[in-house]
Short mmCIF file of C-alpha atoms in Angstrom, two decimals:
data_model
loop_
_atom_site.label_atom_id
_atom_site.label_comp_id
_atom_site.label_asym_id
_atom_site.label_seq_id
_atom_site.Cartn_x
_atom_site.Cartn_y
_atom_site.Cartn_z
CA MET A 72 72.94 64.63 81.56
CA MET A 73 75.13 63.92 84.48
CA THR A 74 76.05 67.20 87.12
CA THR A 75 78.45 67.25 89.77
CA GLU A 76 77.49 68.47 93.71
CA LEU A 77 79.76 70.26 94.73
CA ASN A 78 78.12 71.69 97.84
CA MET A 79 78.58 67.92 99.97
CA GLY A 80 78.87 69.25 103.38
CA THR A 81 77.00 71.36 105.66
CA LEU A 82 78.30 74.60 106.86
CA PRO A 83 78.28 75.88 110.14
CA SER A 84 75.37 78.72 111.24
CA HIS A 85 75.56 82.12 111.71
CA ALA A 86 75.15 82.12 114.71
CA GLU A 87 78.09 79.47 115.52
CA LEU A 88 80.30 81.45 112.94
CA LYS A 89 79.07 84.69 115.59
CA GLN A 90 79.95 82.77 118.57
CA ALA A 91 83.47 81.43 117.43
CA LEU A 92 84.61 84.66 116.02
CA THR A 93 83.43 86.50 119.73
CA ALA A 94 85.20 84.59 121.02
CA VAL A 95 88.16 83.81 119.16
CA VAL A 96 88.65 87.98 118.99
CA GLN A 97 88.91 88.30 123.20
CA GLU A 98 92.45 86.51 122.67
CA LYS A 99 95.51 87.63 121.39
CA ASN A 100 96.16 87.13 117.52
CA GLY A 101 99.06 89.47 116.79
CA GLY A 102 97.36 92.62 116.13
CA PHE A 103 95.14 95.34 117.25
CA GLY A 104 92.50 93.64 119.20
CA LEU A 105 90.28 95.45 117.10
CA ASN A 106 86.67 93.61 116.36
CA MET A 107 86.33 91.62 113.29
CA TRP A 108 83.69 90.33 110.26
CA ALA A 109 83.43 86.74 109.07
CA THR A 110 82.04 85.61 106.22
CA LEU A 111 81.23 81.58 104.99
CA VAL A 112 80.64 81.01 101.20
CA ASP A 113 80.01 77.23 100.42
CA ARG A 114 82.00 75.38 97.19
CA ASP A 115 80.25 77.77 94.51
CA GLY A 116 80.86 80.80 96.41
CA VAL A 117 77.68 81.79 97.15
CA VAL A 118 78.00 83.53 100.77
CA LYS A 119 76.39 81.39 103.33
CA ALA A 120 76.77 83.88 106.69
CA VAL A 121 77.78 87.16 107.31
CA ALA A 122 78.45 87.94 111.39
CA PHE A 123 80.53 90.76 113.30
CA SER A 124 82.22 90.41 116.33
CA GLY A 125 81.11 93.72 118.05
CA ASP A 126 78.12 95.01 119.48
CA ASN A 127 76.77 96.93 115.99
CA ARG A 128 77.76 96.67 112.57
CA GLY A 129 79.96 99.94 113.33
CA GLU A 130 82.53 98.28 115.72
CA GLN A 131 84.15 97.19 112.90
CA TRP A 132 86.16 99.17 109.81
CA PRO A 133 82.95 98.98 107.34
CA GLY A 134 85.15 98.32 104.61
CA SER A 135 86.59 95.00 106.12
CA ARG A 136 82.79 93.65 105.97
CA VAL A 137 83.37 92.89 101.96
CA ILE A 138 87.16 92.23 102.20
CA SER A 139 85.55 89.30 104.45
CA ALA A 140 83.85 88.21 101.59
CA GLN A 141 86.69 88.49 99.39
CA LYS A 142 88.94 86.51 101.16
CA ALA A 143 86.24 83.90 101.33
CA ASN A 144 85.42 84.00 98.01
CA THR A 145 89.85 83.45 96.77
CA ALA A 146 90.21 81.16 99.59
CA ASN A 147 86.89 78.37 98.07
CA ALA A 148 88.14 79.03 94.95
CA PHE A 149 92.04 78.68 94.65
CA SER A 150 91.50 75.58 97.01
CA LEU A 151 91.16 72.03 95.66
CA PRO A 152 90.13 68.27 97.59
CA GLY A 153 93.59 67.60 97.31
CA LEU A 154 95.38 71.19 98.06
CA SER A 155 94.55 74.06 100.32
CA LEU A 156 95.67 77.50 100.06
CA SER A 157 95.44 80.37 102.10
CA THR A 158 95.05 84.21 100.83
CA ALA A 159 98.30 84.58 103.06
CA ASN A 160 99.95 81.68 100.83
CA LEU A 161 99.26 83.96 97.71
CA PHE A 162 100.56 87.18 98.21
CA SER A 163 104.59 86.92 97.49
CA ALA A 164 102.74 85.00 93.96
CA VAL A 165 100.77 87.37 92.26
CA GLN A 166 103.20 90.32 92.78
CA PRO A 167 104.85 91.38 90.01
CA GLY A 168 107.22 88.41 87.99
CA GLY A 169 106.15 85.93 90.69
CA SER A 170 104.49 83.15 89.89
CA LEU A 171 100.89 84.11 89.66
CA TYR A 172 100.94 88.28 88.62
CA GLY A 173 97.86 89.29 87.79
CA LEU A 174 95.32 86.78 89.51
CA GLN A 175 94.19 89.34 92.68
CA HIS A 176 92.46 91.41 88.47
CA SER A 177 90.65 88.18 87.87
CA ASN A 178 87.06 87.16 89.88
CA PRO A 179 86.52 90.56 90.12
CA VAL A 180 83.31 91.51 92.93
CA ASP A 181 80.04 92.03 91.54
CA THR A 182 79.22 95.24 93.41
CA ASN A 183 75.62 94.94 93.59
CA ALA A 184 75.41 92.02 95.66
CA ALA A 185 78.49 93.74 98.27
CA TYR A 186 76.85 96.67 98.78
CA GLY A 187 73.63 95.77 97.96
CA GLY A 188 70.62 95.65 100.62
CA ASP A 189 69.39 96.81 103.32
CA SER A 190 71.74 98.22 105.82
CA ASN A 191 70.09 97.42 108.86
CA HIS A 192 70.31 93.61 108.26
CA ILE A 193 74.16 93.67 107.65
CA GLY A 194 76.24 91.48 109.83
CA THR A 195 72.95 89.47 110.84
CA GLU A 196 71.35 86.38 109.23
CA GLN A 197 69.17 88.11 106.37
CA ASP A 198 72.56 90.18 105.60
CA PRO A 199 72.07 91.13 101.68
CA MET A 200 75.71 89.31 100.77
CA VAL A 201 73.46 85.54 101.78
CA GLY A 202 72.45 83.95 99.20
CA LYS A 203 74.61 85.80 96.27
CA LYS A 204 78.29 85.33 94.91
CA VAL A 205 79.57 88.55 96.04
CA GLY A 206 83.60 86.74 94.16
CA GLY A 207 86.91 89.48 94.12
CA VAL A 208 90.16 88.20 94.80
CA ASN A 209 92.27 88.81 97.99
CA VAL A 210 96.03 88.06 98.41
CA PHE A 211 96.37 88.46 102.26
CA GLY A 212 96.26 86.74 105.12
CA GLY A 213 92.69 85.94 106.49
CA GLY A 214 91.08 83.62 104.06
CA LEU A 215 90.84 79.76 104.52
CA ALA A 216 89.81 76.77 103.04
CA LEU A 217 86.73 74.75 104.66
CA TYR A 218 87.06 70.96 105.28
CA ASN A 219 84.93 68.92 107.15
CA ALA A 220 85.62 65.73 108.97
CA ASP A 221 85.69 63.34 105.83
CA GLY A 222 87.89 65.25 104.24
CA VAL A 223 85.44 66.95 101.53
CA LEU A 224 86.07 70.52 101.15
CA VAL A 225 82.45 72.71 101.88
CA GLY A 226 83.70 76.01 101.40
CA ALA A 227 86.00 78.67 102.66
CA ILE A 228 86.06 81.38 105.96
CA GLY A 229 87.18 85.10 105.08
CA VAL A 230 88.12 86.92 108.03
CA SER A 231 89.42 90.90 108.04
CA GLY A 232 89.41 94.13 110.22
CA ASP A 233 92.49 93.82 111.46
CA SER A 234 96.30 93.32 110.63
CA SER A 235 96.53 90.68 107.91
CA CYS A 236 98.35 89.09 110.02
CA ALA A 237 96.04 89.00 112.95
CA ASP A 238 93.26 88.16 110.20
CA HIS A 239 94.88 84.78 109.58
CA ASN A 240 95.97 84.23 113.00
CA ILE A 241 92.02 84.74 113.73
CA ALA A 242 90.45 82.74 110.50
CA TRP A 243 93.02 79.67 111.72
CA LYS A 244 90.91 79.71 115.10
CA VAL A 245 87.93 80.33 114.37
CA ARG A 246 88.19 77.08 111.35
CA HIS A 247 89.77 75.10 114.55
CA GLN A 248 87.04 75.90 116.88
CA LEU A 249 84.40 75.44 113.84
CA ASN A 250 86.19 71.72 113.49
CA LEU A 251 86.36 72.62 109.55
CA ASN A 252 90.23 71.80 109.57
CA TYR A 253 91.05 68.72 107.92
CA VAL A 254 93.35 69.88 105.30
CA PRO A 255 94.62 67.71 103.32
CA ALA A 256 97.89 69.40 102.32
CA GLY A 257 99.21 72.98 101.22
CA VAL A 258 102.36 74.35 100.40
CA SER A 259 103.84 75.51 104.00
CA PRO A 260 106.69 73.49 105.48
CA ASN A 261 104.67 72.19 107.52
CA GLN A 262 102.16 70.95 104.60
CA ASP A 263 99.31 72.47 105.32
CA ASP A 264 98.23 76.28 103.98
CA ASN A 265 99.36 78.30 107.79
CA ILE A 266 100.56 81.68 106.40
CA VAL A 267 104.47 81.57 105.17
CA TYR A 268 107.43 84.27 106.90
CA ASP A 269 110.07 83.96 104.49
CA ILE A 270 110.90 87.29 103.13
CA THR A 271 113.84 88.45 102.83
CA ASP A 272 115.24 91.80 101.03
CA GLY A 273 111.79 91.59 98.95
CA THR A 274 111.94 87.89 97.94
CA SER A 275 110.00 84.89 99.52
CA ALA A 276 112.15 81.81 99.50
CA SER A 277 109.18 79.61 98.69
CA GLY A 278 107.19 81.31 96.30
CA TRP A 279 104.41 81.46 98.97
CA GLY A 280 105.71 84.14 101.74
CA HIS A 281 103.60 86.73 103.83
CA PRO A 282 105.24 90.07 105.10
CA VAL A 283 105.17 90.41 108.55
CA CYS A 284 103.13 92.92 110.39
CA ALA A 285 104.53 91.86 114.05
CA PRO A 286 106.80 89.65 116.05
CA GLU A 287 103.37 88.43 118.25
CA ALA A 288 102.21 87.45 114.68
CA VAL A 289 104.56 85.78 113.41
CA GLU A 290 105.12 83.63 117.03
CA ILE A 291 101.47 83.03 117.20
CA ALA A 292 101.11 81.40 113.68
CA GLU A 293 104.31 79.10 114.09
CA ASN A 294 103.04 77.46 117.09
CA PHE A 295 99.75 76.79 115.68
CA SER A 296 100.76 72.79 114.84
CA SER A 297 101.11 72.38 118.16
CA THR A 298 97.92 75.02 119.98
CA HIS A 299 95.46 74.03 116.94
CA PRO A 300 97.08 72.00 115.39
CA ILE A 301 95.12 70.32 111.83
CA LYS A 302 93.25 67.73 111.64
CA LYS A 303 93.37 64.23 110.12
CA SER A 304 90.53 63.27 108.04
#
């Protein structure tokens, strides 16, 4: 019987993820400047690393740990080798009347995987979510698919702990630092998976829009094509 191997690339280690996250959180990202959680999943949706940027697990919103895993799962689950959809891109599409209404209720979180295990290991190399499929669908900024230098979709990153717009900006910068941003195509005006700000009077012109959290966050994202550009494989 022929099998298909999905995990065709190596993801960053816990140490590499934590280092990149901690560095990016120190920058201006258009949010509250809070500490963050980040989760990596492979192409099968298996959690490979969970990290936080603070000195201990209590310095980030505790609820954002699982949200970061949901975002990673979502970006991986709804991206393809030829098309990347960020969690930010999904916001308008899942609203009532949207083209993907109801998507946020699919693929529910496995609560045993998400909340089980020793709390002392949370955010370390032995985080209880590592090696498990947490699942979940999250439809606001902070989740991005990961593509290596060969253009291979190897999984996704989810970031949570600030405003949803800042979460997206932080995830974008961390992905850039990890050199996993060889995005083939997307639904943004730049044909990548950047956040789209085109909602007027509650309606997104493109159908992929995300609400504005703060003007600074918008400006940062709009400048990514020059400050943190997508790479070409």
